[in-house]
PDB file of C-alpha atoms in Angstrom:
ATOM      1  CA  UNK K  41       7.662 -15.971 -10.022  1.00 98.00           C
ATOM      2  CA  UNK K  42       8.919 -12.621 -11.020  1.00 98.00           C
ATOM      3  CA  UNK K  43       7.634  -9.422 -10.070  1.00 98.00           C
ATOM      4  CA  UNK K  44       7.025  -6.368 -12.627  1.00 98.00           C
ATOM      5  CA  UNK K  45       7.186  -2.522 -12.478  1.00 98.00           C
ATOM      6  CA  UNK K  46       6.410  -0.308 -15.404  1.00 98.00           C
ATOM      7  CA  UNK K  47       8.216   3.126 -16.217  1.00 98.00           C
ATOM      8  CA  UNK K  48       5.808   6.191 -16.762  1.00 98.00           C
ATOM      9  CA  UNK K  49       6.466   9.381 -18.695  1.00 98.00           C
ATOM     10  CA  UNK K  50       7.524  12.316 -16.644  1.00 95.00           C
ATOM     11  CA  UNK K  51       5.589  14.742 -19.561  1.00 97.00           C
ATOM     12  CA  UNK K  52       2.032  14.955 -20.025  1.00 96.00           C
ATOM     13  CA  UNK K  53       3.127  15.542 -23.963  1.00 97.00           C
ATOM     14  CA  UNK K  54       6.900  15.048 -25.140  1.00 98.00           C
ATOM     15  CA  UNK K  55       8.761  13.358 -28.166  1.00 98.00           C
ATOM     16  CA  UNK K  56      10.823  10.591 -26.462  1.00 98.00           C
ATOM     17  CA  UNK K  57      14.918  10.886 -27.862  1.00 98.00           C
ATOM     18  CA  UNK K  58      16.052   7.966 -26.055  1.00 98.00           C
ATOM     19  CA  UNK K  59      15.660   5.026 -23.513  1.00 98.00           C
ATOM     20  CA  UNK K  60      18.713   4.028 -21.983  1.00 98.00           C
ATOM     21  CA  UNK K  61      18.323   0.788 -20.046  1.00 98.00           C
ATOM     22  CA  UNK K  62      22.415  -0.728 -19.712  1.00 98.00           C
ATOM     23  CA  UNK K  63      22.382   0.064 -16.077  1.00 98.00           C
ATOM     24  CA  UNK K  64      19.303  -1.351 -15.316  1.00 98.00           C
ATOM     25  CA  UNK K  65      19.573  -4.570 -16.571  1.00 98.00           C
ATOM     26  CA  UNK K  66      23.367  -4.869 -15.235  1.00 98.00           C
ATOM     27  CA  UNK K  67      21.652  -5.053 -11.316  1.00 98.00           C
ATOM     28  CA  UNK K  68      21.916  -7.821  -9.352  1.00 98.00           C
ATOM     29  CA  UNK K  69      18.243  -9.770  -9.849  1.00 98.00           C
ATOM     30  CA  UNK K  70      16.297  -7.972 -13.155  1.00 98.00           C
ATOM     31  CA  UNK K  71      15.554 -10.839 -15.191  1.00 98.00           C
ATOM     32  CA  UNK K  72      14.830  -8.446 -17.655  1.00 98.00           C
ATOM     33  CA  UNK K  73      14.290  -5.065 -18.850  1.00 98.00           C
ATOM     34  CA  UNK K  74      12.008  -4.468 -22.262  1.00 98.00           C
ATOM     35  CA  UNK K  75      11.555  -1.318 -24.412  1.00 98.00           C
ATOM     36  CA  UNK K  76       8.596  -0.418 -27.124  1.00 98.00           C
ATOM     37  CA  UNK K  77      11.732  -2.205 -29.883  1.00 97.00           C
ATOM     38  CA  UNK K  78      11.251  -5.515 -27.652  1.00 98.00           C
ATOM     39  CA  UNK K  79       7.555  -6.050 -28.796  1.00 98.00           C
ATOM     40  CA  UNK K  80       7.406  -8.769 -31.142  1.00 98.00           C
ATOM     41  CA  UNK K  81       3.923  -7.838 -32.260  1.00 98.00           C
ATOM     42  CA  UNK K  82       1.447  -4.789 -33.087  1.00 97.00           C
ATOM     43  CA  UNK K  83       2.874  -1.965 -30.866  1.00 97.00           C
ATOM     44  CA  UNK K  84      -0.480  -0.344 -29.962  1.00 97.00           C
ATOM     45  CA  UNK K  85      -3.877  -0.960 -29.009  1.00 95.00           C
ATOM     46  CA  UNK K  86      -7.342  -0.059 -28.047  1.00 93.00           C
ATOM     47  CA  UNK K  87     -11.353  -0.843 -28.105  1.00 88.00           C
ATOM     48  CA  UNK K  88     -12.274   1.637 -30.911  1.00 88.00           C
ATOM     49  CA  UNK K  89      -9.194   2.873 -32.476  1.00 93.00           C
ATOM     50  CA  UNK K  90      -5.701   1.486 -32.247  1.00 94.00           C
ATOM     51  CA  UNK K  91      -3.954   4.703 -30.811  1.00 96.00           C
ATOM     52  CA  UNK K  92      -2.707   3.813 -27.697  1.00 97.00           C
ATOM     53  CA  UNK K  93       0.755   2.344 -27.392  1.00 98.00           C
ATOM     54  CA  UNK K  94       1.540  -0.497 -25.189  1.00 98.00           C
ATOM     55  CA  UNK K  95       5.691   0.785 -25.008  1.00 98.00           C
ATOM     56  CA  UNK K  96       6.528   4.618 -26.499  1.00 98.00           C
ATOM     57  CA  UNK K  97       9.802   4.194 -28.155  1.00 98.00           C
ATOM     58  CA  UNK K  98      12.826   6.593 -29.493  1.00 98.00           C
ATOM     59  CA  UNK K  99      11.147   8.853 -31.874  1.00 97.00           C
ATOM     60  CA  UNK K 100       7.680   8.543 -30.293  1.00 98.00           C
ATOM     61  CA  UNK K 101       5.374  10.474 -28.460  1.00 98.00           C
ATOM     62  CA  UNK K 102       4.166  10.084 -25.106  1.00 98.00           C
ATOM     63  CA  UNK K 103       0.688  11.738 -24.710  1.00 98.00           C
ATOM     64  CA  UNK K 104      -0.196  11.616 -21.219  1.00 97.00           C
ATOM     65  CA  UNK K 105       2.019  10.897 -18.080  1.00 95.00           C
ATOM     66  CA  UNK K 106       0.620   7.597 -17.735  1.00 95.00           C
ATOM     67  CA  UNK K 107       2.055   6.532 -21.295  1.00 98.00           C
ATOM     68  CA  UNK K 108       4.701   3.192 -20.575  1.00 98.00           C
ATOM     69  CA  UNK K 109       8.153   3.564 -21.217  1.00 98.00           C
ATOM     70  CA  UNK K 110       9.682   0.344 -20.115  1.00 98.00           C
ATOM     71  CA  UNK K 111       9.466  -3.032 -18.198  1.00 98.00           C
ATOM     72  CA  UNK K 112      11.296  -4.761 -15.586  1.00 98.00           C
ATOM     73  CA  UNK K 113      10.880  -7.928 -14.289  1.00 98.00           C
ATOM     74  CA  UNK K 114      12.937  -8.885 -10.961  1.00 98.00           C
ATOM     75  CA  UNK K 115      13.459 -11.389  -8.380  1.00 98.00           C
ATOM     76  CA  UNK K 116      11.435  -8.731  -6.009  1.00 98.00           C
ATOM     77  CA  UNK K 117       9.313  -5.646  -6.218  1.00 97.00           C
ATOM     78  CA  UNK K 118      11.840  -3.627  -4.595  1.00 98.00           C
ATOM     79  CA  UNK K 119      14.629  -4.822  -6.784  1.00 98.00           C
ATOM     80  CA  UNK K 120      12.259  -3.895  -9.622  1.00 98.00           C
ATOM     81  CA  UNK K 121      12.070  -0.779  -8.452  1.00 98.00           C
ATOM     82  CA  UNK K 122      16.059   0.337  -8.130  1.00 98.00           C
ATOM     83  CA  UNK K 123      15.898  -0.656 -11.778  1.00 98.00           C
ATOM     84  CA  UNK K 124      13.030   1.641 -12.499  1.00 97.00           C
ATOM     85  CA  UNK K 125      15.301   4.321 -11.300  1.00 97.00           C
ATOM     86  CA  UNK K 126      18.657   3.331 -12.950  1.00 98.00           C
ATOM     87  CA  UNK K 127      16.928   3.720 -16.319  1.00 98.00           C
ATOM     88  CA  UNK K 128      17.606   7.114 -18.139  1.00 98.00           C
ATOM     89  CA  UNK K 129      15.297   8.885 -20.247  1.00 98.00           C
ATOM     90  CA  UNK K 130      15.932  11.790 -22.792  1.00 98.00           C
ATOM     91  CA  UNK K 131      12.728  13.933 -23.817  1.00 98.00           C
ATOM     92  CA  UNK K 132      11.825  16.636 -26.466  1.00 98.00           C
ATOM     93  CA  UNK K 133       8.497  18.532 -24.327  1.00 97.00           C
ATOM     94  CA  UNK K 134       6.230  19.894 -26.511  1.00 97.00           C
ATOM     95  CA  UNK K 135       3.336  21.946 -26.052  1.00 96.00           C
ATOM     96  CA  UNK K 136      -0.100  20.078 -24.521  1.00 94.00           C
ATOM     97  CA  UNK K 137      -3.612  20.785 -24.420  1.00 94.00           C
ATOM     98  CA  UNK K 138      -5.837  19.869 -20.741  1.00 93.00           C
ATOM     99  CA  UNK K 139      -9.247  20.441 -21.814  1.00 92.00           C
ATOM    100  CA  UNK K 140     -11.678  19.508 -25.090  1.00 93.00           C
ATOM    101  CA  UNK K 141     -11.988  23.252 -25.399  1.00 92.00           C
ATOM    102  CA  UNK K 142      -7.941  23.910 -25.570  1.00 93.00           C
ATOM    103  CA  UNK K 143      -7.928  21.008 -28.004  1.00 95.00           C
ATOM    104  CA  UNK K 144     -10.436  22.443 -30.255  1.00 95.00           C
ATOM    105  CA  UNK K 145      -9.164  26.250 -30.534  1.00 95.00           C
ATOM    106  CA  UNK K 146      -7.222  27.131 -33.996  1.00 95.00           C
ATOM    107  CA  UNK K 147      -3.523  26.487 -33.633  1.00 94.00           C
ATOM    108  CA  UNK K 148      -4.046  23.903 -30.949  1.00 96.00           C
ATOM    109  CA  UNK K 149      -1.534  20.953 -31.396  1.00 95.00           C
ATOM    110  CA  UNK K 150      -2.472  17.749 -32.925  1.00 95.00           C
ATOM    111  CA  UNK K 151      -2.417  15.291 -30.714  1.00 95.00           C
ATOM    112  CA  UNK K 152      -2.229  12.391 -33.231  1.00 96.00           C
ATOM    113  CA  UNK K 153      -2.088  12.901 -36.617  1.00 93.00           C
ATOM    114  CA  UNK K 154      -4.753  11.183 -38.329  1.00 93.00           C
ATOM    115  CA  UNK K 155      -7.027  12.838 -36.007  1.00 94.00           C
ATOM    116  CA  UNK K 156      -7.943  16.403 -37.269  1.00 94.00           C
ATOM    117  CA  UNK K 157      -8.395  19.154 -34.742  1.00 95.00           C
ATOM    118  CA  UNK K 158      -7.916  16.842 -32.566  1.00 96.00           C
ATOM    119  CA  UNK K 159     -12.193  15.593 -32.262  1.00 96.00           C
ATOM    120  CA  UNK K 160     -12.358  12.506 -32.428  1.00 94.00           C
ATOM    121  CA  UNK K 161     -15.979  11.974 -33.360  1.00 94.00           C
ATOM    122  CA  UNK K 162     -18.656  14.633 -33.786  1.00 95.00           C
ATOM    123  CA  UNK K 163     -22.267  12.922 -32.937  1.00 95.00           C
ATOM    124  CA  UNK K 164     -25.317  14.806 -33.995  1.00 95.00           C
ATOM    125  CA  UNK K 165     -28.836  13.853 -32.641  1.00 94.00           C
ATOM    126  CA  UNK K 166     -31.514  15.149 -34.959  1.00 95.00           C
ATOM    127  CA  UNK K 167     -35.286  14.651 -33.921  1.00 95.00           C
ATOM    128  CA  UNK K 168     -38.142  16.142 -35.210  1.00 97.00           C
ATOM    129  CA  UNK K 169     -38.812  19.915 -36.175  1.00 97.00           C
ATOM    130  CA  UNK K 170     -36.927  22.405 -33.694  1.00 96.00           C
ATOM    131  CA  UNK K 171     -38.734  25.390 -35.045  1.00 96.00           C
ATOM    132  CA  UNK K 172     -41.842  24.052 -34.361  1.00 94.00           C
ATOM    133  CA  UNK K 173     -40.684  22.874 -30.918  1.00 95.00           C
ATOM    134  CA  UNK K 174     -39.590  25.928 -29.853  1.00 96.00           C
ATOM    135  CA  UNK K 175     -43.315  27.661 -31.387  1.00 95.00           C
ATOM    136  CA  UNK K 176     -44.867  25.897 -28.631  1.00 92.00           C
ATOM    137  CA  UNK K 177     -42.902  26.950 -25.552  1.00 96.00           C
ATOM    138  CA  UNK K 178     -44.290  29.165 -23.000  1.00 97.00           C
ATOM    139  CA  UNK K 179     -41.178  28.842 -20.529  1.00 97.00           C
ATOM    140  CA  UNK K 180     -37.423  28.757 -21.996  1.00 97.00           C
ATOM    141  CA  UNK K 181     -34.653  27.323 -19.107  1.00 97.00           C
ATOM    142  CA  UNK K 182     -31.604  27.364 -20.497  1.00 97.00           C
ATOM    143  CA  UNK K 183     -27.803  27.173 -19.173  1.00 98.00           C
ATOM    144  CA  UNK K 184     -24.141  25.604 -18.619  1.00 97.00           C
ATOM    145  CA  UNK K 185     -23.097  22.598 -16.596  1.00 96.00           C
ATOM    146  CA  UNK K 186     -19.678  21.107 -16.317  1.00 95.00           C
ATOM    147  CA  UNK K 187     -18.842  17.533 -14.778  1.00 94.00           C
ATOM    148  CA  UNK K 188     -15.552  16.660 -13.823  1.00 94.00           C
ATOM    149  CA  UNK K 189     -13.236  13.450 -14.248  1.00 94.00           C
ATOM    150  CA  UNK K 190     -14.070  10.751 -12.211  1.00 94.00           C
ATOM    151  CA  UNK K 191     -11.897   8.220 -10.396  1.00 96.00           C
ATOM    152  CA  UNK K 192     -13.569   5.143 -10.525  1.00 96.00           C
ATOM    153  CA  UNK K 193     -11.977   4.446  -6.843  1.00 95.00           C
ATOM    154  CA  UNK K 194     -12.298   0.437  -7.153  1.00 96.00           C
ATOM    155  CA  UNK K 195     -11.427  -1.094  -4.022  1.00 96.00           C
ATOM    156  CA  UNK K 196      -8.500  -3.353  -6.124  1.00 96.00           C
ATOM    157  CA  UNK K 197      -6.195  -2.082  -8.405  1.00 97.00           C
ATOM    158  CA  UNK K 198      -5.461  -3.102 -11.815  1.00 98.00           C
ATOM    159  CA  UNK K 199      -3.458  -6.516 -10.997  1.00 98.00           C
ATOM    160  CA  UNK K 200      -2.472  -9.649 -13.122  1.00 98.00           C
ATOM    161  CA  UNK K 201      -0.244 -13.002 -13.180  1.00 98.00           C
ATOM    162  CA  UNK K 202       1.491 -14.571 -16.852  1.00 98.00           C
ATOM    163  CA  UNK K 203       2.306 -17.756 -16.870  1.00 98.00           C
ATOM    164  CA  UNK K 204       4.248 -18.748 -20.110  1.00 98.00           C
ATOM    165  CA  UNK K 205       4.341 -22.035 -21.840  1.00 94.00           C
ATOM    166  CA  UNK K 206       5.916 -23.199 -25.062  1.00 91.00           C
ATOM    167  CA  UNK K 207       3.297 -22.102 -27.456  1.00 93.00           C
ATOM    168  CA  UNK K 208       1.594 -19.215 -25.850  1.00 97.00           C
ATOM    169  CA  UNK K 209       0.875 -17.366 -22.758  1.00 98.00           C
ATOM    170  CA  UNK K 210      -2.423 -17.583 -20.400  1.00 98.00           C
ATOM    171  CA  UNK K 211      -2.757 -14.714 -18.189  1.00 98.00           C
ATOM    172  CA  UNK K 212      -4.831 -14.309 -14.922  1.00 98.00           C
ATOM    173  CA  UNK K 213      -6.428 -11.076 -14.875  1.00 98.00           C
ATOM    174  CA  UNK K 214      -9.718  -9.461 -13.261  1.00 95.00           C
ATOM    175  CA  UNK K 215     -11.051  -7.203 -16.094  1.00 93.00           C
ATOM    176  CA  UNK K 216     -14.256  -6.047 -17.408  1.00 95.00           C
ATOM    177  CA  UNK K 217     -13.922  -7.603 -21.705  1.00 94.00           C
ATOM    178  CA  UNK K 218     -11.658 -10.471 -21.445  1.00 95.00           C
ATOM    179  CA  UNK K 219     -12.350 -11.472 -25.092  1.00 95.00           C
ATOM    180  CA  UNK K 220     -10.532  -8.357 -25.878  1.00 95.00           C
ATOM    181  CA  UNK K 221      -7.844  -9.016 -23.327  1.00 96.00           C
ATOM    182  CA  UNK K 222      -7.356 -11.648 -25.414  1.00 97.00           C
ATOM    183  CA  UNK K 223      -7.368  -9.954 -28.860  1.00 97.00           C
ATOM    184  CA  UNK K 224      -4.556  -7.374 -27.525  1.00 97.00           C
ATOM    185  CA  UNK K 225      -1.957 -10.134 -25.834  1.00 98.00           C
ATOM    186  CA  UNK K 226      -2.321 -12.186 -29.074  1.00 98.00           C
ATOM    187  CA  UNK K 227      -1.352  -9.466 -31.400  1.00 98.00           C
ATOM    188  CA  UNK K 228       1.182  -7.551 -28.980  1.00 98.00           C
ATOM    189  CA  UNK K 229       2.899 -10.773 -29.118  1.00 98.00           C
ATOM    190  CA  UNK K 230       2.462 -11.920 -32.686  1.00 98.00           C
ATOM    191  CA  UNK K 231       0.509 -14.913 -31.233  1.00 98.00           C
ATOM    192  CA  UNK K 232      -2.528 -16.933 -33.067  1.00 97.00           C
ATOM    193  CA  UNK K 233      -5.222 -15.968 -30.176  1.00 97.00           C
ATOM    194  CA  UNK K 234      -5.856 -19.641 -29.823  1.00 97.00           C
ATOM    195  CA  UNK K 235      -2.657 -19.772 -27.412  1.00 98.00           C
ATOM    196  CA  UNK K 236      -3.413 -16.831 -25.552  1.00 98.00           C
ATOM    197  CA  UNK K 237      -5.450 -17.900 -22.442  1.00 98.00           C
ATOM    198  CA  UNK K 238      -7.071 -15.051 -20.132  1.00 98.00           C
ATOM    199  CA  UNK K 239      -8.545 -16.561 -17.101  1.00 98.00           C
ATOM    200  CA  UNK K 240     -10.845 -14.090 -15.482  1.00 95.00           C
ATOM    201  CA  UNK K 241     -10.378 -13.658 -11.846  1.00 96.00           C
ATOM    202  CA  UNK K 242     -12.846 -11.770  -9.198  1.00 95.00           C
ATOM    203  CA  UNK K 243     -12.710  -7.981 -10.408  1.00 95.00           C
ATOM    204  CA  UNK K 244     -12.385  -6.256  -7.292  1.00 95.00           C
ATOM    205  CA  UNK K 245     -14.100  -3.405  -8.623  1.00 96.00           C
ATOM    206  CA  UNK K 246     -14.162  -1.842 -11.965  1.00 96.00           C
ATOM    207  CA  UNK K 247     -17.254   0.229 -13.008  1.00 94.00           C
ATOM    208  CA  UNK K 248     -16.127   0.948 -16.188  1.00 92.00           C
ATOM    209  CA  UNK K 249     -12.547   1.537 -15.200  1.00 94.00           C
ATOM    210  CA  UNK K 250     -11.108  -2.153 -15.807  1.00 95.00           C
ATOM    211  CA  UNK K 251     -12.726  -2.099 -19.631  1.00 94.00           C
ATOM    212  CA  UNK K 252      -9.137  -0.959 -21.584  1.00 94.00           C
ATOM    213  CA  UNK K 253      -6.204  -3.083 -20.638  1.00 94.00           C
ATOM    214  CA  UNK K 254      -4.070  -2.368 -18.197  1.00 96.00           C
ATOM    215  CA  UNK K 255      -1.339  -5.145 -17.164  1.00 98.00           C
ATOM    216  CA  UNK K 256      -2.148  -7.793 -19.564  1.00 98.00           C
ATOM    217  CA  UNK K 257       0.327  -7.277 -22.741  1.00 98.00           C
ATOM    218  CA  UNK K 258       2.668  -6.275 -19.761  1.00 98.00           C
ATOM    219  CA  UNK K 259       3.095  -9.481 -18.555  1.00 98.00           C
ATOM    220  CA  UNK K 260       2.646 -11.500 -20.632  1.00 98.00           C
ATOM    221  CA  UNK K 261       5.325  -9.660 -22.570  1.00 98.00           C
ATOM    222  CA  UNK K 262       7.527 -10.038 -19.271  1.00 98.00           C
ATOM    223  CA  UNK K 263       6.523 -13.839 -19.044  1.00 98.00           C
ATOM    224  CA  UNK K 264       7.296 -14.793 -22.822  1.00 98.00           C
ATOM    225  CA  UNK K 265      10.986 -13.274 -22.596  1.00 98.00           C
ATOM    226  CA  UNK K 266      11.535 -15.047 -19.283  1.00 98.00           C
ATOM    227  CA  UNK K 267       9.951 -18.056 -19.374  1.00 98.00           C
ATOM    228  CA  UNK K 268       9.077 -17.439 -15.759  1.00 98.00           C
ATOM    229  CA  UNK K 269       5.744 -16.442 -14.210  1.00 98.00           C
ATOM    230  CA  UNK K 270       5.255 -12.728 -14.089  1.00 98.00           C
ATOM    231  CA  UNK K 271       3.365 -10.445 -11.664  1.00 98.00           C
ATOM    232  CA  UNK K 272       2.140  -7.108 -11.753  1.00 98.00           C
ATOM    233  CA  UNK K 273       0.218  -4.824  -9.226  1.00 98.00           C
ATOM    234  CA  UNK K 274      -0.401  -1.238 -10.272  1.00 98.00           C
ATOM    235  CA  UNK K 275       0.064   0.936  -6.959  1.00 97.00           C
ATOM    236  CA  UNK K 276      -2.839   3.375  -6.546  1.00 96.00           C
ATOM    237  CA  UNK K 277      -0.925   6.502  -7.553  1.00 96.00           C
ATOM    238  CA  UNK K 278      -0.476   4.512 -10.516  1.00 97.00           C
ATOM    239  CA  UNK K 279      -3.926   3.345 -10.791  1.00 97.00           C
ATOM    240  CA  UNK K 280      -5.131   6.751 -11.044  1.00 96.00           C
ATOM    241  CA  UNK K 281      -2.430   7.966 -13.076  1.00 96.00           C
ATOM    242  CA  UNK K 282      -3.245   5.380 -15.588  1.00 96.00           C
ATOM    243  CA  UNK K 283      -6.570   3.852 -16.421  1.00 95.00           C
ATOM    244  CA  UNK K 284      -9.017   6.347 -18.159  1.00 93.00           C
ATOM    245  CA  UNK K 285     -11.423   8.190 -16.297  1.00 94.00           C
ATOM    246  CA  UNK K 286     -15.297   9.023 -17.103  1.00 92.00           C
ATOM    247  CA  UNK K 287     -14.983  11.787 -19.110  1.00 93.00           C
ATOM    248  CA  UNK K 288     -15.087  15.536 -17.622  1.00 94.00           C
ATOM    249  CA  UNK K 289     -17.923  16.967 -20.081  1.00 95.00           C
ATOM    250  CA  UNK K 290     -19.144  20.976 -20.649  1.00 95.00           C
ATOM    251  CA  UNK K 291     -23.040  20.701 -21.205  1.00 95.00           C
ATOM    252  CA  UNK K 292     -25.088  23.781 -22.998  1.00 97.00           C
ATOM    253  CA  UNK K 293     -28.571  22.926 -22.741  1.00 96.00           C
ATOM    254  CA  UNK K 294     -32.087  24.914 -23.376  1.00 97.00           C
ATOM    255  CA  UNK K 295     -35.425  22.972 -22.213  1.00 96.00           C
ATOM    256  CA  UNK K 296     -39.101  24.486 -23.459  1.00 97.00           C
ATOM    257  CA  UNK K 297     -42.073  23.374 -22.225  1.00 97.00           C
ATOM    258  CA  UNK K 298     -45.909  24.060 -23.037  1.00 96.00           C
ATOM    259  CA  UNK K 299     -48.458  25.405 -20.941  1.00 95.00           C
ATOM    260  CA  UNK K 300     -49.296  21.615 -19.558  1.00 95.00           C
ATOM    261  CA  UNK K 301     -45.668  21.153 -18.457  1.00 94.00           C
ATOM    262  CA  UNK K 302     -44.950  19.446 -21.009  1.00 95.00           C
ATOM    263  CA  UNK K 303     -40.864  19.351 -22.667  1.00 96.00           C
ATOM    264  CA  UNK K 304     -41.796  20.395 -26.213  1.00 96.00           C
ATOM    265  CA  UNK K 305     -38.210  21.317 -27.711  1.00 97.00           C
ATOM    266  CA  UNK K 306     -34.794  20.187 -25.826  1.00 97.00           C
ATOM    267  CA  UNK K 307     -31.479  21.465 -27.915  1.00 97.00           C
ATOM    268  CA  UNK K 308     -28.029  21.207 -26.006  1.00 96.00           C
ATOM    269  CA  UNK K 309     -24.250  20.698 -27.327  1.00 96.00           C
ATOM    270  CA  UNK K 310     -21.857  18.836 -25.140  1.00 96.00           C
ATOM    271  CA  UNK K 311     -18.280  18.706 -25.096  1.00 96.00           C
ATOM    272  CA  UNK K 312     -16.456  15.217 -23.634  1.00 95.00           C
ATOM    273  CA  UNK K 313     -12.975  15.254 -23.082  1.00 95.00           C
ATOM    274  CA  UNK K 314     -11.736  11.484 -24.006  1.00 93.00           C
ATOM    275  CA  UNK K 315      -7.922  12.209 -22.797  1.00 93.00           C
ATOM    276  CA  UNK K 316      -5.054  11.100 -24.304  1.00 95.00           C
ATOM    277  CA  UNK K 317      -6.499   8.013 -26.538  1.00 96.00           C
ATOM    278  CA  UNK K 318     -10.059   7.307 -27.622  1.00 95.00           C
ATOM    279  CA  UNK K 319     -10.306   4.760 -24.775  1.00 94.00           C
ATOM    280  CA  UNK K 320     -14.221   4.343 -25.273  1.00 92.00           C
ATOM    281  CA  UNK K 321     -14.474   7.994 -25.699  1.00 92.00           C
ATOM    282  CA  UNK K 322     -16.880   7.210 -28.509  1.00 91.00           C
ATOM    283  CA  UNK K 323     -19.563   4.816 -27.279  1.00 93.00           C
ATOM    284  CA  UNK K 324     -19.796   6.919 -24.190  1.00 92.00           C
ATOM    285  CA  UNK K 325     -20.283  10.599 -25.646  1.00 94.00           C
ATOM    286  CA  UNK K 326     -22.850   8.464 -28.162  1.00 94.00           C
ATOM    287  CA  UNK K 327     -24.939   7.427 -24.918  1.00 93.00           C
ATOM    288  CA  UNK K 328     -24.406  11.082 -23.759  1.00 92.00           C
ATOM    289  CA  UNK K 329     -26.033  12.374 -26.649  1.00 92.00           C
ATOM    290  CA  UNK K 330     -28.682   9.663 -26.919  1.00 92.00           C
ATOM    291  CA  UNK K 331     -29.686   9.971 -23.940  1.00 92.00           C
ATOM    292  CA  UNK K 332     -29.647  13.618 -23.502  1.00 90.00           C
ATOM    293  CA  UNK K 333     -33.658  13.603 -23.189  1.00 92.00           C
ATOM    294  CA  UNK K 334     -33.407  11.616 -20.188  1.00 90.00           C
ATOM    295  CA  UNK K 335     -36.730   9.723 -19.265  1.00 92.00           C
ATOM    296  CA  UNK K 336     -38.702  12.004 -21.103  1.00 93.00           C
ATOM    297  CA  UNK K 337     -40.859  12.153 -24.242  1.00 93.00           C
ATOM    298  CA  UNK K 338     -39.927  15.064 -25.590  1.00 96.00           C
ATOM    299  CA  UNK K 339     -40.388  15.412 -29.725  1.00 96.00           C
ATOM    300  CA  UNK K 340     -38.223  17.898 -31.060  1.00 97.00           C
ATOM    301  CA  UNK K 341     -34.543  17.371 -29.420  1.00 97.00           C
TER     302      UNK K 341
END
């Protein structure tokens, strides 16, 4: 069995010139060393929207500092990781944006291109008559709450085993969707998904934080250009650096209620910040919204 290491960006936004990998796979036990040109199939991926690449290439972008670079696969960990270092890359840093409200202001820059002013989805709850809500109020509270990122801290980190065979790959991988596990291997390697096999192990933890993949193109990637079993464990700096967090959110909200207590009128707007890639940006702000009213009846929202 081999043993994998990825290499991250060193910009949280930069156009990548070049990867230059000659050294790297010239030392004494890689077995080998991939770029983004090395995928035989679709070169990105993702739940909602394709957007986020499995490799960034020459002439790509790299959008957050956990975007992948390159692969190497190794007799050892540690001799994967002296060719981690041996590989040489040229960048182009361009301007970023850190918060949904930076990403939003006029002149802010685009992030991807077929996603304008960088929002990805705008989702308007509309229920009953606010005006007449609002008629009915004899006490207004209104204000602004923020939430931050959260780490979703699982106890094992993102972790999985390829094992090649002639037609296909099956890879051994504790995640949250393995259906779309599946889905993503096939097409990263041009595969029919009938021989790609995922074989879910014990999570170890996830809580919404093993959902988009992580190792699994990686791999099996690594495994089908080998022929050799191929394992990766994510470090926790890595971990944290990579998988998407739940989303850091800025909350404007104004309750009324009636003389009986009662919630008559509840109007709020709510910013999510879904990172570099729509992730599941979109189902998640959509339960925000939905369930902004929280166990209440309220009529007007």
């Amino acid at each position: 069995m081999l043993h994998a290491r990825v290499l991250r960006s060193q910009h949280a936004h930069a156009r990548v010139l070049r990867v230059e990998t000659s050294r790297a796979r010239a030392l004494p036990g890689v077995a080998a060393v991939l770029t983004a040109n090395d995928i035989p199939g679709a070169r990105k991926n993702g739940h909602v929207r394709r957007d986020w690449p499995i490799l960034v290439g020459p002439g790509e972008t790299v959008r957050y500092m956990g975007d992948a670079l390159a692969l190497v696969a190794a007799e050892s960990e540690s001799i994967a990781r002296e060719a981690l270092a041996l590989i040489k890359v040229d960048y182009e840093p361009l301007a970023g944006v850190f918060s949904a409200q930076e990403a939003l202001a006029p002149g802010a820059p685009l992030l991807h291109a077929d996603v304008p002013g960088n929002l990805l989805r705008h989702i308007p709850v509309r229920k009953g008559d606010m005006a007449e809500g609002w008629s009915k109020v004899v006490e207004i509270v209104e204000g602004e709450f923020s939430t931050r990122f959260i780490e979703h801290a699982f106890l094992v980190p993102e972790a999985g085993v390829a094992v090649p065979d002639p037609d296909g790959v099956t890879v051994y991988v504790g995640s949250q969707i393995p259906f779309d596990d599946r889905r993503v291997v096939a097409e990263t390697l041009d595969l029919p998904v009938n021989k790609v096999h995922i074989i879910a192990t014990a999570v170890g933890g996830a809580f919404g934080g093993k959902e988009d993949v992580s190792v699994q193109p990686l791999v099996a990637l690594l495994a089908r250009s080998t022929g050799r079993p191929v394992k990766l464990v994510f470090t926790r700096q890595e971990s944290m650096l990579v998988h998407p967090k739940r989303h850091a959110t800025t909350n404007r909200i104004k309750l009324g209620a009636n003389r009986d207590g009662e919630l008559t009128a509840v109007e709020a707007s709510i910013w999510g910040d879904s990172g570099a890639y729509a992730s599941l940006g979109d189902h998640v702000m959509t339960r925000t919204a939905t369930h902004l009213a929280g166990p209440y009846v309220v009529p007007n929202v």
